[in-house]
Each structure stands twice: as C-alpha cells, then as structure tokens.
CSV table of C-alpha atoms in Angstrom, one decimal:
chain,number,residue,atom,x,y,z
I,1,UNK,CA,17.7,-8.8,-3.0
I,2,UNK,CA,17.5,-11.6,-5.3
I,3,UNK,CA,20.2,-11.8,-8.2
I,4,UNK,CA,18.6,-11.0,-11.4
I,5,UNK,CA,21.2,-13.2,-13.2
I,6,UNK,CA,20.8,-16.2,-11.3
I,7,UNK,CA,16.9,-15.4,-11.6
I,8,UNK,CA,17.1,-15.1,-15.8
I,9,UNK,CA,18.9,-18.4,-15.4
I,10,UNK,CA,16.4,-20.2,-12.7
I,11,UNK,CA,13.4,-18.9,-15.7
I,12,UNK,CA,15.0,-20.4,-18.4
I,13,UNK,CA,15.7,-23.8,-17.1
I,14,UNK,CA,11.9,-23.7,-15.7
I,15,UNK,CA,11.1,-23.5,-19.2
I,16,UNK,CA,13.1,-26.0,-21.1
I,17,UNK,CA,13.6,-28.3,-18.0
I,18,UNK,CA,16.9,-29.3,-19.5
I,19,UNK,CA,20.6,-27.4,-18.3
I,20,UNK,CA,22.1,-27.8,-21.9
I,21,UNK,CA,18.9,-26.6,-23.5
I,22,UNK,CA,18.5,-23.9,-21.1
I,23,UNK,CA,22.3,-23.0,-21.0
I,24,UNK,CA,22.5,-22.7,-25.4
I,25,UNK,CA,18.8,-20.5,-25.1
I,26,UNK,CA,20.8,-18.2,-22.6
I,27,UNK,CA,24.3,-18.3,-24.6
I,28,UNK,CA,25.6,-19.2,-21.3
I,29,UNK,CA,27.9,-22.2,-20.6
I,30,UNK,CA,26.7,-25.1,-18.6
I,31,UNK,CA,28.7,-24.9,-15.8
I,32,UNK,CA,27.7,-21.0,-15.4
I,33,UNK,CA,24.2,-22.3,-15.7
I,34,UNK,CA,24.5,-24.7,-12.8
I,35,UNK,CA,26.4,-22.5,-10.2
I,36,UNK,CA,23.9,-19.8,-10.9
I,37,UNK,CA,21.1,-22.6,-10.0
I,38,UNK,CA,23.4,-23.9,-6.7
I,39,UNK,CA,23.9,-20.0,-5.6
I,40,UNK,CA,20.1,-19.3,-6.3
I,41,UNK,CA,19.6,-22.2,-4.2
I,42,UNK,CA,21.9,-21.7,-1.2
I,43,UNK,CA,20.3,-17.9,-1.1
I,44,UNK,CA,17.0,-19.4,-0.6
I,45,UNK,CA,17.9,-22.2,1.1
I,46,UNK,CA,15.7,-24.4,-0.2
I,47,UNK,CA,15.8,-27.1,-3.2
I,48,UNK,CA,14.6,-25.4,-6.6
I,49,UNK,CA,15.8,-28.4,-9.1
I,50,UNK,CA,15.3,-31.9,-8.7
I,51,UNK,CA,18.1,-33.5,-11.1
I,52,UNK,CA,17.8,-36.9,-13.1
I,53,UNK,CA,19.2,-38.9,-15.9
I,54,UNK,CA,16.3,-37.9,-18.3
I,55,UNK,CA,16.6,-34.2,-17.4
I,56,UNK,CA,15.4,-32.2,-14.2
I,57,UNK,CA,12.1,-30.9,-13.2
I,58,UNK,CA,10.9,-27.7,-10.5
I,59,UNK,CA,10.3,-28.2,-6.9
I,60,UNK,CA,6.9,-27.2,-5.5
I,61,UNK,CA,9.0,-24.1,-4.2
I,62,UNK,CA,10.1,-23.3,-7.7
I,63,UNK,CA,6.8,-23.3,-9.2
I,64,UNK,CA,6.1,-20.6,-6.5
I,65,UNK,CA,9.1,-18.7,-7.2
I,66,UNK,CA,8.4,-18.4,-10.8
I,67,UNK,CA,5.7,-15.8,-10.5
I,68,UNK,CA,8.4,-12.9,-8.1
I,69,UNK,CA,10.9,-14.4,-10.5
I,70,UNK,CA,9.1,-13.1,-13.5
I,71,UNK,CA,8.0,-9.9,-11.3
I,72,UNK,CA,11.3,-9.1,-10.8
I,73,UNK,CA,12.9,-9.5,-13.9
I,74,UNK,CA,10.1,-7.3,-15.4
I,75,UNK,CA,11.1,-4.8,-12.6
I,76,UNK,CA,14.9,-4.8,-13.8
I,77,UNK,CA,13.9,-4.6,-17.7
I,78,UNK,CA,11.7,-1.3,-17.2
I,79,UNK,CA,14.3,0.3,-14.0
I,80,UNK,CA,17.1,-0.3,-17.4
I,81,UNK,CA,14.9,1.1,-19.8
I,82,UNK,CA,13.8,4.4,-17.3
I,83,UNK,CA,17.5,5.3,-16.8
I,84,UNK,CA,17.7,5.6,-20.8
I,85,UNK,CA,14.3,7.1,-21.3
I,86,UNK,CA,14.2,4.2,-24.0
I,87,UNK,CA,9.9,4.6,-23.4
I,88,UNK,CA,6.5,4.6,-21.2
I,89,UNK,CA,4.9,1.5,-20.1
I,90,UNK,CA,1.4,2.3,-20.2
I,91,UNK,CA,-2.0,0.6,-18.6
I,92,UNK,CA,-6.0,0.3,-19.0
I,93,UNK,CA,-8.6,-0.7,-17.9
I,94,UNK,CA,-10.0,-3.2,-20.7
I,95,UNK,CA,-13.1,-0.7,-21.8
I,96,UNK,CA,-10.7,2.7,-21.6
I,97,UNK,CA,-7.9,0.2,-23.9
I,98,UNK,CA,-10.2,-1.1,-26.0
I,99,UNK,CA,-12.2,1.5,-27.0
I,100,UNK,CA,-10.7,4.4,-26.0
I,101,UNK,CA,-7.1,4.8,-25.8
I,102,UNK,CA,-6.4,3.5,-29.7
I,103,UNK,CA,-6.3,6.8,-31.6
I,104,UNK,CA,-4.3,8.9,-28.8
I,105,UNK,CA,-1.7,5.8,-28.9
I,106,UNK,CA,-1.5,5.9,-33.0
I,107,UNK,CA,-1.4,9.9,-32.6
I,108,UNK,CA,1.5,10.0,-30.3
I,109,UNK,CA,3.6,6.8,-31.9
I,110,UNK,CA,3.3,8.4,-35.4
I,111,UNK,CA,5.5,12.1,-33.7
I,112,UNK,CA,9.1,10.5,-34.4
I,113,UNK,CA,9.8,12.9,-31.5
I,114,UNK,CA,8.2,10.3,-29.2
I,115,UNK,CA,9.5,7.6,-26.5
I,116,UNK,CA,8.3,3.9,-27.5
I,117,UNK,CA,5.2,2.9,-26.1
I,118,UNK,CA,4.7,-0.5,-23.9
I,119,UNK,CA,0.5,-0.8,-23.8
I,120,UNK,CA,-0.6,-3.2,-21.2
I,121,UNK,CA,-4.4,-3.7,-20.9
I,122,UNK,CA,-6.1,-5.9,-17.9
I,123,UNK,CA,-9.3,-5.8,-15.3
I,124,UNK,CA,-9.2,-2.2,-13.2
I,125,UNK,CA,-7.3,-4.2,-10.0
I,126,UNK,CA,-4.8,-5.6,-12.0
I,127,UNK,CA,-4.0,-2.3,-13.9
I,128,UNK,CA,-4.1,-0.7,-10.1
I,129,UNK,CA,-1.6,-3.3,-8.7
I,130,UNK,CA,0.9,-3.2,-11.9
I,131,UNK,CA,1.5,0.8,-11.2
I,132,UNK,CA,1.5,0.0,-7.4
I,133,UNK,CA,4.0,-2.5,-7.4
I,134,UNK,CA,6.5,-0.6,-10.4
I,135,UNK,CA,5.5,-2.5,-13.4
I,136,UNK,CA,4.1,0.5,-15.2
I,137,UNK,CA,4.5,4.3,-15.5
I,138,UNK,CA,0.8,5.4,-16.2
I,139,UNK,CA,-2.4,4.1,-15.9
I,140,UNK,CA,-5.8,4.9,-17.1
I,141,UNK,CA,-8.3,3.6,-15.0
I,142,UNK,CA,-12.0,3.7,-14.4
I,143,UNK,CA,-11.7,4.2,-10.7
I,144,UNK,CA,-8.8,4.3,-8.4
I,145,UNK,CA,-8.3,4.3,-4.7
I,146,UNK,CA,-6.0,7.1,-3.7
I,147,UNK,CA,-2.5,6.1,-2.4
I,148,UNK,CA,0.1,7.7,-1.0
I,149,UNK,CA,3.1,8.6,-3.6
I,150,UNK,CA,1.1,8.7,-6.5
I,151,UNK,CA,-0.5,11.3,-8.7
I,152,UNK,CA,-4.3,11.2,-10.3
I,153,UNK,CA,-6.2,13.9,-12.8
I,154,UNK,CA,-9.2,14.2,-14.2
I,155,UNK,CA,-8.6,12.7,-18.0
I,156,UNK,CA,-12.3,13.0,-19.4
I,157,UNK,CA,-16.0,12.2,-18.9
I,158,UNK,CA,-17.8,9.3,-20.7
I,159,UNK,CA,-21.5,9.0,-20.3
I,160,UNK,CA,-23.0,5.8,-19.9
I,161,UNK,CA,-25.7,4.9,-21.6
I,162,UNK,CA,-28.8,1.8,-21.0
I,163,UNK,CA,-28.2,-0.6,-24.4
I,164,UNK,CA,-31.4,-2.7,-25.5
I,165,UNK,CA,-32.2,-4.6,-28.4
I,166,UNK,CA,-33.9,-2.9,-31.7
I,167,UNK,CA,-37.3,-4.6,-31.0
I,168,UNK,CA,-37.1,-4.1,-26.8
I,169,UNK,CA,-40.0,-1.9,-26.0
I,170,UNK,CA,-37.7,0.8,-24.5
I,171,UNK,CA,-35.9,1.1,-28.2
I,172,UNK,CA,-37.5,4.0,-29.3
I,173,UNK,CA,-37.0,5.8,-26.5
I,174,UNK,CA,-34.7,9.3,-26.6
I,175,UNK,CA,-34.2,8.9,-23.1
I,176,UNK,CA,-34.4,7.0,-19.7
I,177,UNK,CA,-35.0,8.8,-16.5
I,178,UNK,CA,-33.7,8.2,-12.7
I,179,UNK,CA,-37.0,6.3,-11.3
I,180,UNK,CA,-37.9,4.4,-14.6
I,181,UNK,CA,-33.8,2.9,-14.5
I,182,UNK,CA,-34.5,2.3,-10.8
I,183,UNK,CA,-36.9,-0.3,-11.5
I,184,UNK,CA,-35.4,-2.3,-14.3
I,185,UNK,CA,-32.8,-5.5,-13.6
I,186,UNK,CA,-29.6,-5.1,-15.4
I,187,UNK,CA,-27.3,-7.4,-16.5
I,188,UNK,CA,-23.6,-7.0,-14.8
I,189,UNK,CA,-23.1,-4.0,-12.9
I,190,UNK,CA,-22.4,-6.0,-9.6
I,191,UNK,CA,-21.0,-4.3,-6.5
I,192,UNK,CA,-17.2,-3.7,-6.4
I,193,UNK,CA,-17.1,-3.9,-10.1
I,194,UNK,CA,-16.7,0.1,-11.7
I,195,UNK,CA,-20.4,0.1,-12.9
I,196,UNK,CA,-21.5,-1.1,-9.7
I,197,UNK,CA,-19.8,1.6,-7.7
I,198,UNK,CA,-21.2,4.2,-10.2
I,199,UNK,CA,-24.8,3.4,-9.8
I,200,UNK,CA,-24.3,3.0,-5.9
I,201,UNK,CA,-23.0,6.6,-5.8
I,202,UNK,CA,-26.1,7.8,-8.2
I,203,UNK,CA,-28.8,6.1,-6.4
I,204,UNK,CA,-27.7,6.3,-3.2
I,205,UNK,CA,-28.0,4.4,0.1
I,206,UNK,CA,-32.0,4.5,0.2
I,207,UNK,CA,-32.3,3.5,-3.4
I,208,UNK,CA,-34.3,2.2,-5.0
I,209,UNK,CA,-31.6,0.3,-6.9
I,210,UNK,CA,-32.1,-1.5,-10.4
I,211,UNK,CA,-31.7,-5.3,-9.8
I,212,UNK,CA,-28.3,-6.7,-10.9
I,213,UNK,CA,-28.5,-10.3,-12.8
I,214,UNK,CA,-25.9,-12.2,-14.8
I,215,UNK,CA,-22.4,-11.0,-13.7
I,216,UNK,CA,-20.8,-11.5,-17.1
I,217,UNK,CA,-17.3,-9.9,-17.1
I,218,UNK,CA,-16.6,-8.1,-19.8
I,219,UNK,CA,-18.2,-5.6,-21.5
I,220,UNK,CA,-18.2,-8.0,-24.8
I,221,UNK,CA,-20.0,-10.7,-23.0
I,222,UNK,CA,-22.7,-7.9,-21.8
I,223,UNK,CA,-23.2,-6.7,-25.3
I,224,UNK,CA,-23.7,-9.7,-26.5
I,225,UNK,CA,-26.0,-10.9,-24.4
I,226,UNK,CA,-27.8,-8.2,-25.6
I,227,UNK,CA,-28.1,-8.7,-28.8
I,228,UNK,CA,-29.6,-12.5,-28.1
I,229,UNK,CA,-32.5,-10.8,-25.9
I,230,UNK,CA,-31.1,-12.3,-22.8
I,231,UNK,CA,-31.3,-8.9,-20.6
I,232,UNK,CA,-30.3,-4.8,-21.3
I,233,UNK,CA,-27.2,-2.9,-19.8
I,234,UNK,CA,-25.7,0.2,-18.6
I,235,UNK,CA,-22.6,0.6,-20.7
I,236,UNK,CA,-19.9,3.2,-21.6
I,237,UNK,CA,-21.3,5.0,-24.5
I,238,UNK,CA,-18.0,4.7,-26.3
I,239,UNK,CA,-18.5,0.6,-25.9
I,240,UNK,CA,-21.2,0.3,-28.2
I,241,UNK,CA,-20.6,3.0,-31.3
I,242,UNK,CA,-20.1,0.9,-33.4
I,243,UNK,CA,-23.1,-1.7,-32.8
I,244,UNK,CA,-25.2,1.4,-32.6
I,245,UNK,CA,-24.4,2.5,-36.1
I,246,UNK,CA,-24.4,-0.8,-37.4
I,247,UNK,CA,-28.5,-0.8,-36.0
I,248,UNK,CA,-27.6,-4.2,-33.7
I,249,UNK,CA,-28.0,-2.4,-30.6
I,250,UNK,CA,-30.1,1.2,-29.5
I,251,UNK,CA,-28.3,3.0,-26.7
I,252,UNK,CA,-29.8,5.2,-24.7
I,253,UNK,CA,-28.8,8.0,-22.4
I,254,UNK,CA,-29.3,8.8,-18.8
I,255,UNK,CA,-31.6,12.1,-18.3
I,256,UNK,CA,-31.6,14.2,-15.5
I,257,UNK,CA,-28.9,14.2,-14.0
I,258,UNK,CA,-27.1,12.5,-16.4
I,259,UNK,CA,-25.0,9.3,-15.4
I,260,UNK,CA,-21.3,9.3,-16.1
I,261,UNK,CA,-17.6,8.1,-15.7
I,262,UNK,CA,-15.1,10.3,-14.9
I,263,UNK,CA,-12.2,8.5,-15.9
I,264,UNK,CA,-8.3,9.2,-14.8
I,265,UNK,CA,-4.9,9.2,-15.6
I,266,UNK,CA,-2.9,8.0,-12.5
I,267,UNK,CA,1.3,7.9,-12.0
I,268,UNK,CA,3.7,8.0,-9.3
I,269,UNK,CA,4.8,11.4,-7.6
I,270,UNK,CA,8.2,10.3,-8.9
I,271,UNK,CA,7.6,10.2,-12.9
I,272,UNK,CA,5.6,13.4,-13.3
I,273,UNK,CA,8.9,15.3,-14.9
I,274,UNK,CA,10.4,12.3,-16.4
I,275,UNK,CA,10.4,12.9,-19.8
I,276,UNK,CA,8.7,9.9,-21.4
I,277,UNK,CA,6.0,10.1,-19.0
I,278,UNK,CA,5.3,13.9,-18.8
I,279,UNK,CA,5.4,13.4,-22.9
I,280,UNK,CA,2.8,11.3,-22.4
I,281,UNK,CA,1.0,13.0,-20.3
I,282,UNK,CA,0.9,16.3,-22.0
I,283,UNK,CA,-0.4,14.9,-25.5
I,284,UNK,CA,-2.9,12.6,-24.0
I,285,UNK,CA,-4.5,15.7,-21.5
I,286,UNK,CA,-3.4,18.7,-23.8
C-alpha cells in the first residue's frame, strides 16, 4: 500500500514544481519533503522527479501516478471522515442532481440533527465507478448494473415526456402514442446511453424504433436544440418544468403504456446501518 504521506507530499510538489514552495504549502520542512519523494521513489522503483537548478519537473511516470495518487488520498480523507461519522458523500446522475435531488438536499441540511453532506454530480458511469471503487456512500442513478456487495431500491418513477417547440405541429397535442413515437427521429437517446436503454426495453427487439440523430450529451444541449427547431426529444419530465411554464418548450407525455424511469438509490451492503448513510436514506425514501 502506498504511503499516504509520502503521496500528499509527491501531489504537492506536482503542483508547485518547486521543493521549498511545495515544502512551506505542506508546513513541512524541506528535508522531510525530499526523503518522502526518495522513499516514494525507491517503493516504486522508478524516477518520479527530475531535479534542476531552476526547479524540478514530473517524470512521464509521475504524471501517471498523479491520477491513483489523488484516488487514494480521496480514499483516506472519506475512510477518516466514516470512522467519525463527520458526513455522507453523495452522487447523481447529472439529470437526477440537477433537477431533482436540490430540495431533498436543502430539506435534510437545514435538520441540525444531520451529518454534513459531500454532493458529487457526473455522467451515470462515472457516478457507478465512484461508489464501486469507495469514493462515495450513495448514489442516485438512472440505471445501474447489479454488483455483488452492494444494495439498490426503488427511489421513485419519472415519466418521460417527447419536448417540441410551441409552433412544431405536434404542440398542441395532449398526448403521443406507441406507433406515432415509433416513427419519429429523436435527437440523443443513442444506445448505451439511459434514454437509449429505455426506449430499447419499450419498443422491443422487433421495433419499430424511432430514429436516433445528434448525440448531444447533456440534457441542456438537447433542450436547446430544441428550442432553435433543430429536432424534438424524449426527456425527463422534471428536465423541462421550468421551460414548459415559461411557454419555450411544450412537453408531451407518453400514452398507453406510459414511458418512464424508475430511478434508484444504490450503496454498499456495508453502509446500510451506518448512521450518516441510513440518515440519508431514511429522509430521502421516507
């Protein structure tokens, strides 16, 4: 296991690319500094600092240490703050963080009763990996693919709903059906993305499948594409409340059966009693 010390002190001269600079930032002296760089070094076995007169500079093998270096002293921050219950590092998926997750966050940070509250928010995989690899406690997710060792429920249901501009032709309608969605070409809502996987489920293998142009990213970009006319979209309906009220955009629901999200709360087998977590977890499912 790599020395979290000698770690902190390999980050911070990465960063200033200067010993004495790096050594007063730390409140280390310089010496200390440089044997923890020579014993970081001898572990590896492998040259991390290349030292000059005008100051020193990473190795290619530093720059790819950097990344676990950071990992890891992320991993030693929250295994510190766990022991002392000190909070809950939370994730979500960007639409469930943006749009969603707000007013249960305010709600449970304004009980002085409750643990402080770490919000990361990131693309589905990247929320998945994070709780995978340690780096948070909870994670509320579009979609996840079971693993052993962790725990998921059922946190609610979001319809989606097919976003047009007020003068498309489909504007005025109160709703869109199964076949008349079928032959339409969305924008986004590629395979492997959460809408994708949705729409593959409710249309099935035999189809027929609404075309799929523009893979835009976000569900920012797709809205406001939108807007300029440039294509329509299937969208959370919680996504677009706001542009709906405002008259910029006409949503439009799914009939028959219906097309929805079930979104999920997800957390390792290990946390479900510990305290900030089940906190959690009890006001955002109770």
């Amino acid at each position: 296991m790599l020395n979290p010390v000698w770690l902190k002190s390999f980050i911070a001269l990465v960063q200033h690319q200067s010993f004495q600079t790096a050594a007063e930032n730390l409140g280390i002296a310089q010496p200390t500094l440089s044997q923890h760089i020579q014993k970081l070094e001898q572990d590896l076995d492998v040259l991390l600092i290349r030292r000059g007169r005008s100051g020193c500079e990473p190795t290619r093998a530093a720059l790819a240490l950097v990344p676990f270096a950071n990992s890891i002293l992320r991993l030693d921050k929250h295994a510190r703050e766990a022991v002392r219950g000190a909070g809950v590092r939370i994730g979500a998926s960007s639409n469930i963080g943006i749009y969603m997750l707000q007013p249960y966050l305010r709600a449970f940070r304004d009980d002085t009763a409750s643990p402080d509250v770490d919000l990361v928010i990131d693309n589905n995989p990247s929320i998945a990996r994070q709780l995978t690899i340690g780096e948070l406690d909870i994670a509320i997710m579009e979609w996840w693919q079971p693993k052993p060792g962790f725990l998921a429920q059922d946190w609610r249901q979001e319809q989606m709903v097919l976003i047009v501009p007020p003068d498309h032709p489909c504007a005025d309608l109160q709703c869109i059906d199964r076949d008349t969605l079928a032959e339409m070409t969305l924008l986004g809502g590629e395979p492997g993305t959460g809408t994708g996987r949705l729409l593959a489920n409710f249309f099935g293998d035999e189809g027929p499948f609404p075309k799929v142009s523009m893979q835009l990213g976000s569900t920012e970009a797709v809205k406001q594409a939108v807007k300029a006319g440039l294509g329509i979209s299937l969208v959370l309906e919680a996504t677009v409340r706001e542009e709906v009220r405002a008259g910029s955009l006409h949503a439009i629901p799914v009939s028959n059966p219906g097309l929805a999200k079930e979104l999920m709360v997800v957390y390792p087998n290990a946390l479900a009693n510990h305290p900030p977590v089940s906190s959690f977890l009890s006001h955002l499912c109770h």
